[in-house]
Short mmCIF file of C-alpha atoms in Angstrom, two decimals:
data_model
loop_
_atom_site.label_atom_id
_atom_site.label_comp_id
_atom_site.label_asym_id
_atom_site.label_seq_id
_atom_site.Cartn_x
_atom_site.Cartn_y
_atom_site.Cartn_z
CA MET B 1 29.99 -29.29 -43.57
CA PRO B 2 33.35 -29.55 -41.75
CA ARG B 3 34.85 -32.96 -41.27
CA THR B 4 34.30 -33.24 -37.52
CA LEU B 5 30.91 -31.60 -37.32
CA PRO B 6 28.61 -33.93 -35.33
CA LEU B 7 25.77 -35.64 -37.08
CA LEU B 8 23.22 -33.66 -35.09
CA LEU B 9 24.27 -30.35 -36.50
CA LEU B 10 23.09 -29.54 -36.32
CA ALA B 11 25.52 -12.14 -21.50
CA ALA B 12 25.11 -9.44 -24.13
CA CYS B 13 27.96 -6.90 -24.41
CA ALA B 14 25.42 -4.34 -25.63
CA ALA B 15 22.60 -3.17 -23.41
CA PRO B 16 19.20 -4.80 -23.92
CA PRO B 17 16.90 -2.84 -26.20
CA ALA B 18 15.50 0.03 -24.18
CA ASP B 19 12.51 0.61 -26.42
CA ALA B 20 11.86 -2.75 -28.04
CA PRO B 21 8.63 -2.69 -30.05
CA THR B 22 5.62 -3.83 -28.05
CA GLU B 23 3.19 -4.30 -30.94
CA PRO B 24 2.50 -7.97 -31.72
CA SER B 25 4.37 -9.53 -34.61
CA ARG B 26 2.52 -11.19 -37.47
CA ASP B 27 4.33 -14.35 -36.37
CA ARG B 28 2.41 -15.90 -33.52
CA HIS B 29 3.86 -19.40 -33.79
CA ALA B 30 7.25 -21.01 -34.22
CA TYR B 31 7.44 -24.38 -35.99
CA VAL B 32 10.21 -26.40 -34.38
CA TRP B 33 11.65 -29.21 -36.51
CA SER B 34 12.67 -31.85 -33.98
CA MET B 35 13.86 -35.41 -33.51
CA ALA B 36 13.71 -37.76 -30.56
CA MET B 37 16.69 -38.03 -28.24
CA ASP B 38 17.14 -41.67 -29.32
CA SER B 39 16.64 -43.48 -32.62
CA THR B 40 13.32 -45.05 -31.63
CA GLY B 41 11.20 -41.92 -31.21
CA ARG B 42 9.32 -40.41 -34.11
CA ASP B 43 10.44 -37.22 -35.83
CA MET B 44 8.19 -34.26 -35.01
CA LEU B 45 7.08 -30.84 -36.12
CA LEU B 46 6.17 -28.99 -32.91
CA VAL B 47 4.10 -25.81 -32.85
CA LEU B 48 5.21 -23.31 -30.23
CA ASP B 49 3.03 -20.36 -29.15
CA VAL B 50 5.26 -17.28 -29.35
CA ASP B 51 2.56 -14.64 -28.93
CA SER B 52 3.59 -12.93 -25.68
CA ALA B 53 0.00 -11.76 -25.16
CA SER B 54 -1.32 -15.32 -25.26
CA THR B 55 -2.16 -17.35 -22.15
CA SER B 56 -0.26 -20.27 -23.72
CA PHE B 57 2.86 -18.24 -24.56
CA GLY B 58 5.95 -20.46 -24.59
CA GLN B 59 3.96 -23.69 -24.72
CA VAL B 60 3.74 -26.38 -27.38
CA VAL B 61 0.20 -26.02 -28.71
CA GLY B 62 0.31 -28.40 -31.68
CA GLU B 63 2.38 -31.17 -33.14
CA LEU B 64 2.70 -33.56 -36.05
CA ALA B 65 4.40 -36.92 -35.59
CA LEU B 66 5.90 -38.30 -38.80
CA ASP B 67 6.32 -41.84 -40.05
CA THR B 68 10.10 -41.64 -39.61
CA ALA B 69 12.25 -42.25 -36.55
CA GLY B 70 15.84 -41.03 -36.40
CA GLY B 71 15.44 -39.34 -39.78
CA MET B 72 17.39 -36.34 -38.50
CA PRO B 73 15.16 -33.31 -39.01
CA HIS B 74 17.59 -30.70 -40.24
CA HIS B 75 17.03 -27.58 -42.35
CA ILE B 76 13.63 -25.93 -42.52
CA GLU B 77 12.67 -22.66 -44.17
CA ARG B 78 13.24 -19.76 -41.77
CA ARG B 79 9.67 -18.52 -42.24
CA VAL B 80 6.38 -20.00 -43.36
CA GLY B 81 5.44 -18.89 -46.88
CA ASP B 82 2.46 -16.70 -47.69
CA ASP B 83 0.84 -19.91 -48.97
CA SER B 84 0.97 -21.36 -45.42
CA LEU B 85 3.53 -23.94 -46.54
CA VAL B 86 6.97 -24.63 -45.11
CA PHE B 87 9.61 -26.93 -46.61
CA ALA B 88 11.89 -29.04 -44.40
CA ASN B 89 14.33 -31.92 -44.84
CA GLY B 90 15.24 -34.99 -42.84
CA TRP B 91 18.87 -35.67 -43.60
CA ILE B 92 19.32 -39.34 -42.70
CA ALA B 93 15.89 -40.11 -44.14
CA ASN B 94 16.96 -38.47 -47.45
CA ARG B 95 13.47 -37.06 -47.61
CA SER B 96 11.84 -33.63 -47.67
CA TRP B 97 8.43 -32.64 -46.35
CA ILE B 98 6.08 -29.86 -47.36
CA PHE B 99 4.01 -28.95 -44.32
CA ASP B 100 0.72 -27.05 -44.50
CA VAL B 101 0.29 -24.94 -41.37
CA GLY B 102 -2.82 -23.08 -42.50
CA ILE B 103 -4.34 -24.22 -39.21
CA ALA B 104 -1.37 -23.45 -37.00
CA THR B 105 -2.08 -25.92 -34.22
CA ARG B 106 -2.90 -28.75 -36.63
CA PRO B 107 -0.10 -28.98 -39.21
CA VAL B 108 -0.45 -31.59 -41.94
CA VAL B 109 1.81 -33.05 -44.60
CA ARG B 110 0.93 -31.71 -48.03
CA ALA B 111 3.58 -33.71 -49.90
CA THR B 112 7.00 -35.32 -49.63
CA PHE B 113 9.81 -35.75 -52.14
CA GLN B 114 13.24 -37.32 -52.29
CA SER B 115 14.97 -36.59 -55.57
CA ALA B 116 14.72 -34.34 -58.59
CA GLY B 117 14.01 -36.45 -61.62
CA GLY B 118 16.21 -39.25 -60.31
CA ALA B 119 19.30 -37.15 -61.04
CA MET B 120 20.01 -35.68 -57.60
CA ALA B 121 18.88 -36.18 -54.02
CA TRP B 122 19.81 -35.33 -50.41
CA ALA B 123 17.98 -32.00 -50.29
CA HIS B 124 19.52 -29.62 -47.79
CA ASP B 125 18.37 -26.03 -48.23
CA PHE B 126 15.42 -24.09 -49.65
CA THR B 127 14.70 -20.57 -50.87
CA ARG B 128 11.56 -19.01 -52.37
CA LEU B 129 11.38 -17.63 -55.89
CA PRO B 130 9.26 -14.59 -56.82
CA ASN B 131 6.79 -16.89 -58.61
CA GLY B 132 6.09 -18.80 -55.39
CA ASN B 133 8.06 -21.89 -56.33
CA VAL B 134 11.01 -23.09 -54.28
CA LEU B 135 14.65 -23.58 -55.21
CA VAL B 136 16.07 -26.68 -53.56
CA ALA B 137 19.79 -27.31 -53.06
CA PHE B 138 20.40 -31.04 -53.50
CA ASN B 139 23.67 -32.01 -51.85
CA GLY B 140 24.42 -35.30 -53.63
CA GLY B 141 23.54 -37.94 -56.15
CA PRO B 142 20.24 -39.82 -56.43
CA GLY B 143 21.21 -42.96 -54.49
CA ALA B 144 23.77 -43.44 -51.77
CA TYR B 145 25.38 -40.23 -50.56
CA VAL B 146 27.95 -40.04 -53.33
CA GLY B 147 28.44 -38.01 -56.49
CA PRO B 148 27.52 -34.47 -57.47
CA GLY B 149 24.25 -32.79 -56.65
CA GLY B 150 22.39 -29.88 -58.20
CA VAL B 151 19.57 -27.39 -57.88
CA ALA B 152 15.91 -27.82 -58.74
CA GLU B 153 12.88 -25.57 -58.91
CA VAL B 154 9.86 -27.33 -57.44
CA ASP B 155 6.23 -26.34 -57.02
CA ARG B 156 3.89 -26.44 -53.99
CA ASP B 157 3.69 -30.23 -54.25
CA GLY B 158 7.40 -30.85 -54.73
CA ALA B 159 7.01 -31.55 -58.45
CA VAL B 160 10.09 -30.60 -60.44
CA ILE B 161 9.68 -27.63 -62.78
CA GLN B 162 13.32 -27.59 -63.90
CA SER B 163 16.65 -28.84 -62.56
CA ALA B 164 20.36 -28.77 -63.36
CA MET B 165 23.47 -30.44 -62.05
CA ALA B 166 26.04 -28.32 -60.22
CA THR B 167 28.91 -29.72 -62.29
CA MET B 168 30.77 -27.24 -64.49
CA PRO B 169 34.28 -26.70 -65.88
CA GLY B 170 36.79 -26.05 -63.12
CA LEU B 171 34.76 -27.82 -60.45
CA GLY B 172 35.34 -31.46 -59.55
CA ASP B 173 32.40 -33.72 -58.81
CA THR B 174 33.28 -33.92 -55.10
CA ALA B 175 32.87 -30.14 -54.84
CA ALA B 176 29.64 -29.97 -56.88
CA THR B 177 27.56 -30.27 -53.73
CA PRO B 178 25.02 -27.45 -53.26
CA TYR B 179 24.63 -26.87 -49.52
CA VAL B 180 22.90 -23.49 -49.27
CA VAL B 181 21.02 -21.38 -51.83
CA ALA B 182 19.80 -17.77 -51.82
CA THR B 183 18.20 -15.70 -54.57
CA VAL B 184 19.65 -12.39 -55.76
CA PRO B 185 16.91 -9.78 -55.21
CA GLY B 186 15.64 -8.17 -58.39
CA ARG B 187 17.48 -10.47 -60.78
CA PRO B 188 16.84 -13.98 -62.14
CA ARG B 189 19.92 -15.18 -60.29
CA ALA B 190 20.81 -17.21 -57.21
CA VAL B 191 24.01 -17.84 -55.30
CA VAL B 192 24.80 -21.36 -54.12
CA GLY B 193 27.31 -22.30 -51.43
CA LEU B 194 29.07 -25.60 -52.11
CA GLY B 195 29.93 -28.00 -49.30
CA GLU B 196 29.25 -31.51 -48.12
CA MET B 197 26.72 -32.19 -45.41
CA GLY B 198 28.34 -35.59 -44.95
CA MET B 199 27.23 -38.50 -42.84
CA GLY B 200 28.65 -37.76 -39.42
CA PRO B 201 32.06 -37.09 -37.83
CA ASP B 202 33.74 -40.09 -39.49
CA TYR B 203 32.75 -39.04 -42.99
CA PRO B 204 35.82 -38.21 -45.18
CA PHE B 205 34.91 -34.60 -45.97
CA HIS B 206 36.31 -32.79 -48.99
CA ASP B 207 37.16 -29.19 -48.19
CA THR B 208 35.26 -26.70 -50.33
CA SER B 209 35.76 -22.95 -50.59
CA THR B 210 33.54 -21.96 -53.49
CA LEU B 211 30.22 -20.33 -54.24
CA GLN B 212 28.37 -20.57 -57.55
CA LEU B 213 26.31 -18.02 -59.44
CA TRP B 214 23.21 -19.57 -61.03
CA ALA B 215 20.62 -18.38 -63.52
CA THR B 216 17.11 -19.13 -62.25
CA ASP B 217 15.01 -18.46 -65.35
CA SER B 218 16.72 -21.17 -67.40
CA LEU B 219 18.24 -22.99 -64.45
CA ARG B 220 22.00 -23.46 -64.82
CA PRO B 221 25.28 -22.62 -63.09
CA ILE B 222 27.00 -19.58 -64.61
CA ALA B 223 30.21 -18.90 -62.69
CA LEU B 224 32.39 -20.01 -59.80
CA ILE B 225 33.05 -17.58 -56.94
CA PRO B 226 36.16 -18.63 -54.98
CA LEU B 227 36.38 -17.69 -51.31
CA PRO B 228 39.97 -16.39 -50.94
CA ALA B 229 42.12 -17.80 -48.15
CA ASN B 230 44.06 -15.47 -45.87
CA GLY B 231 46.93 -17.90 -45.32
CA THR B 232 46.53 -18.07 -41.54
CA ASP B 233 43.31 -20.00 -40.82
CA ARG B 234 40.57 -22.14 -42.38
CA GLY B 235 38.02 -19.36 -42.60
CA HIS B 236 37.49 -19.85 -46.32
CA ILE B 237 36.31 -23.46 -45.88
CA ALA B 238 32.73 -24.75 -45.91
CA PRO B 239 30.10 -22.13 -46.85
CA SER B 240 27.19 -22.14 -44.42
CA SER B 241 24.69 -19.29 -45.01
CA LEU B 242 23.92 -16.59 -47.57
CA GLY B 243 21.76 -13.48 -47.46
CA THR B 244 21.24 -9.98 -48.80
CA THR B 245 21.06 -6.94 -46.53
CA ALA B 246 18.55 -4.11 -46.73
CA SER B 247 21.19 -2.07 -48.57
CA GLY B 248 21.40 -4.74 -51.27
CA THR B 249 24.74 -6.36 -50.48
CA MET B 250 25.02 -10.14 -50.33
CA PHE B 251 27.10 -11.76 -47.61
CA GLY B 252 27.93 -15.35 -46.79
CA ASN B 253 29.59 -17.03 -43.84
CA THR B 254 31.52 -20.27 -43.47
CA PHE B 255 31.52 -22.95 -40.81
CA TYR B 256 35.11 -21.91 -40.09
CA CYS B 257 33.90 -18.49 -38.99
CA ALA B 258 34.65 -16.04 -41.81
CA LEU B 259 32.19 -13.59 -43.33
CA TYR B 260 32.50 -12.77 -47.04
CA ARG B 261 30.97 -9.98 -49.10
CA VAL B 262 29.88 -11.07 -52.59
CA ASP B 263 30.45 -8.37 -55.19
CA GLY B 264 29.58 -8.02 -58.87
CA LEU B 265 26.21 -9.77 -58.86
CA ASP B 266 24.98 -7.33 -61.50
CA GLY B 267 27.24 -9.16 -63.94
CA ASP B 268 28.20 -12.75 -64.60
CA ALA B 269 31.65 -12.78 -62.95
CA PRO B 270 31.13 -11.98 -59.26
CA THR B 271 33.87 -12.11 -56.64
CA ALA B 272 34.02 -12.57 -52.88
CA VAL B 273 36.13 -10.75 -50.30
CA ARG B 274 36.55 -11.59 -46.65
CA VAL B 275 35.30 -8.77 -44.41
CA HIS B 276 35.09 -10.21 -40.89
CA THR B 277 36.23 -13.12 -38.73
CA PHE B 278 34.10 -14.45 -35.89
CA PRO B 279 35.41 -16.15 -32.73
CA GLY B 280 36.30 -19.82 -33.14
CA GLY B 281 36.99 -21.36 -36.50
CA THR B 282 38.49 -24.69 -35.46
CA ASP B 283 36.95 -28.14 -35.84
CA GLU B 284 35.81 -27.85 -32.23
CA THR B 285 34.57 -24.23 -32.40
CA LEU B 286 32.57 -23.89 -35.57
CA CYS B 287 30.19 -21.16 -36.67
CA GLY B 288 26.72 -22.21 -37.76
CA VAL B 289 23.81 -20.44 -39.38
CA GLY B 290 23.69 -16.69 -39.95
CA THR B 291 20.69 -14.47 -40.56
CA ILE B 292 20.03 -10.84 -41.52
CA VAL B 293 17.91 -8.08 -40.02
CA GLY B 294 18.16 -4.88 -42.05
CA ASP B 295 21.89 -4.26 -42.42
CA TYR B 296 22.88 -6.45 -39.46
CA TRP B 297 24.34 -9.92 -39.91
CA ILE B 298 23.57 -12.12 -36.89
CA GLN B 299 25.89 -15.12 -36.54
CA ALA B 300 25.54 -18.31 -34.47
CA VAL B 301 28.95 -18.86 -32.84
CA ALA B 302 29.66 -22.10 -31.00
CA ALA B 303 32.86 -20.76 -29.43
CA LEU B 304 30.97 -18.34 -27.16
CA PRO B 305 28.42 -20.05 -27.26
CA GLY B 306 25.95 -17.49 -28.52
CA LEU B 307 25.44 -14.85 -31.18
CA VAL B 308 27.60 -12.10 -32.67
CA VAL B 309 25.97 -9.14 -34.42
CA VAL B 310 27.91 -7.16 -37.05
CA ASP B 311 26.92 -3.91 -38.74
CA THR B 312 27.35 -4.07 -42.55
CA ARG B 313 26.14 -0.58 -43.46
CA ASP B 314 29.69 0.16 -44.58
CA PRO B 315 30.35 -3.05 -46.55
CA ALA B 316 34.08 -2.31 -46.64
CA ASN B 317 34.26 -1.82 -42.86
CA VAL B 318 32.05 -4.45 -41.24
CA ARG B 319 32.20 -4.15 -37.45
CA GLU B 320 30.90 -6.03 -34.45
CA VAL B 321 28.27 -4.18 -32.43
CA ALA B 322 26.86 -6.74 -29.98
CA ARG B 323 27.13 -10.22 -28.54
CA LEU B 324 24.80 -12.58 -26.75
CA GLU B 325 26.66 -15.13 -24.63
CA LEU B 326 24.79 -18.15 -23.30
CA ASP B 327 25.72 -20.65 -20.59
CA PRO B 328 28.34 -23.01 -22.09
CA THR B 329 27.16 -25.88 -19.90
CA ALA B 330 23.49 -25.56 -20.85
CA HIS B 331 23.70 -24.26 -24.43
CA LEU B 332 26.54 -26.16 -26.00
CA GLY B 333 27.01 -25.96 -29.76
CA VAL B 334 24.88 -22.95 -30.75
CA HIS B 335 24.09 -23.58 -34.41
CA TRP B 336 20.72 -22.22 -35.60
CA VAL B 337 19.29 -18.71 -35.52
CA SER B 338 16.19 -17.48 -37.35
CA VAL B 339 14.31 -14.18 -37.08
CA ASP B 340 10.62 -13.37 -37.18
CA ARG B 341 9.06 -10.99 -39.69
CA SER B 342 9.17 -8.04 -37.31
CA GLY B 343 12.95 -8.40 -37.02
CA THR B 344 12.71 -8.24 -33.23
CA ARG B 345 12.73 -11.88 -32.12
CA LEU B 346 15.29 -14.62 -32.64
CA ALA B 347 15.00 -18.39 -32.18
CA ILE B 348 18.26 -20.13 -31.25
CA THR B 349 19.05 -23.86 -31.07
CA GLY B 350 22.20 -25.96 -31.04
CA ASP B 351 23.69 -29.42 -31.22
CA GLY B 352 24.22 -29.70 -27.47
CA GLY B 353 20.83 -30.85 -26.25
CA PRO B 354 17.05 -30.32 -26.22
CA TRP B 355 17.05 -26.58 -25.65
CA LEU B 356 15.57 -23.56 -27.43
CA VAL B 357 16.29 -19.94 -26.50
CA MET B 358 14.35 -16.87 -27.61
CA ALA B 359 16.11 -13.52 -27.79
CA ARG B 360 14.99 -9.95 -28.40
CA PHE B 361 16.71 -7.92 -31.12
CA ASP B 362 16.68 -4.16 -31.65
CA PRO B 363 16.73 -3.48 -35.41
CA ALA B 364 17.74 0.15 -34.76
CA THR B 365 20.90 -0.53 -32.75
CA GLY B 366 21.76 -4.21 -33.20
CA ALA B 367 21.46 -4.86 -29.47
CA VAL B 368 20.46 -8.40 -28.52
CA ALA B 369 19.38 -9.95 -25.22
CA VAL B 370 17.66 -13.08 -23.94
CA ASP B 371 13.87 -12.77 -23.75
CA PRO B 372 13.24 -13.07 -20.00
CA GLN B 373 9.56 -13.90 -20.55
CA PHE B 374 10.29 -17.06 -22.51
CA GLY B 375 10.83 -20.25 -20.54
CA ALA B 376 9.50 -22.04 -17.52
CA ALA B 377 8.87 -19.73 -14.58
CA ASP B 378 10.12 -22.36 -12.11
CA SER B 379 13.38 -23.04 -13.95
CA SER B 380 16.73 -21.32 -13.69
CA MET B 381 17.53 -22.40 -17.25
CA VAL B 382 17.53 -19.71 -19.93
CA GLY B 383 15.02 -20.71 -22.60
CA MET B 384 13.23 -24.05 -22.46
CA ARG B 385 13.72 -27.78 -22.84
CA MET B 386 11.73 -28.87 -25.88
CA ARG B 387 9.12 -31.52 -25.19
CA THR B 388 6.21 -32.96 -27.10
CA MET B 389 2.67 -32.40 -25.84
CA ALA B 390 3.02 -35.74 -24.04
CA GLY B 391 6.16 -34.51 -22.29
CA VAL B 392 8.75 -36.45 -24.31
CA VAL B 393 12.04 -34.57 -24.59
CA VAL B 394 13.14 -33.92 -28.18
CA HIS B 395 16.10 -32.33 -29.93
CA PRO B 396 15.15 -29.21 -31.95
CA HIS B 397 17.16 -28.21 -34.99
CA GLY B 398 15.55 -25.69 -37.35
CA VAL B 399 12.86 -23.19 -36.38
CA ALA B 400 10.46 -21.51 -38.85
CA TRP B 401 8.38 -18.47 -37.87
CA GLY B 402 4.80 -18.13 -39.00
CA PRO B 403 1.23 -17.01 -38.30
#
C-alpha cells in the first residue's frame, strides 16, 4: 500500500450497452463488508438484494453484526464460493472471518482465524484453490505489524493445511509482505504481489515493486518477478491486483496506476512488462482494485473518479475502450470493483464515504454505465448510501457477489 493511502482504503465515454442481457444472474445478493462511520459502531456484513426482479431490489435484506468495533473490514472474496462460504478480513482487528451465507438473509460466522501456525498474521487477500481450500496472503509477522509475512493454505474452518514464509534470497524482510494472491489456471502455481498494507497515512512504507511465483502443491516461493520502472513515474510501485483473462494471460496493476503483463508462467522464471498506464499515479490519485471480465481489465481509478476498461485481447497492444466517470464530490476515492458471475454487473465502493454504486457492463464491447435502477428513487445521488437495517450509516469496503 502506498505511503499516504488513508487507513480506510480502502459519465461513460462509451455508449451504455444497447442489448445488455436481461436474464437474471445467478447472483441475487451482494454481501457488503462494512464498518461504522465512527469507532464505536460494530463492524457489519450487510446483505443487499441485487435481483432487479425482486420487490426488495436495492435494499438491505439481511445483516450480521460482529463482536468488533472499528476493526476495519477490508478485503473480502469477490464472490461467494460454491460451498456458500466467503472469507473476509478486518485489518485493524488482525482477524479474518469465514461467513456462511447458505441462507442469504441470515449470514452466520462459521469460523475466525488470526495467524498461520503462529508464524505469520495480518491476512489481507484470499483466492480459491481447485481443491476448495483457500490460499491466504498474510502481510506481516505473527504479533505487532512488523516482520515478513507468508502464504498459507487453509480449509473451510481456517485450519492451516500448509504454510511458508515469503522470505527468499534477493528479497529483504521488509519486502516479504504478501498483499495479493492469485492462482495460475491449470498449474499448481500462484502469483503473489508484495506490498505493505501499513497502518495508516503516517506509517513509514517501504516501496515494493516485485511479484513472486509460488508453488501451491508443496507451498513455497519459487522466483521473484520484478516490475520494471520506466524512469518517469512511480507506476512500478505497490502491486494491487492480479488476474488471468479468458485468453489465459495474467495481468497485475499497481496502486501507482500501471498495468503489467506477466509472461512465462509455464516455466519457473516469469517476467513482467508494463503494457498500460491509467490516469493518476500520484500519492493523491491512486489506482485501487482491478477485476477481469473475459479479456477486459476493469480498473478502479481515483483520479477520475471512476472506472477505466482496457481490452487485452492483443496482450502486446492493450488499449482503453471505455470509462465510467462518477461525481467527484459524491464518490471520492473510488477503490473497489467486483463483478458478478454473469459478467454484466459491477459493484463499486471507495474511501470517500458511505456510498455504493452499481454499474452495468457489456462483456461483448466493454461498455460500462451506471445502473439507473439501483438507488433511492427520491435521491439525486447515483447509487446509494449504505445503511444498516436500523438505518445507521456505514462505510462499505469490499463487496462479494453470491446467490
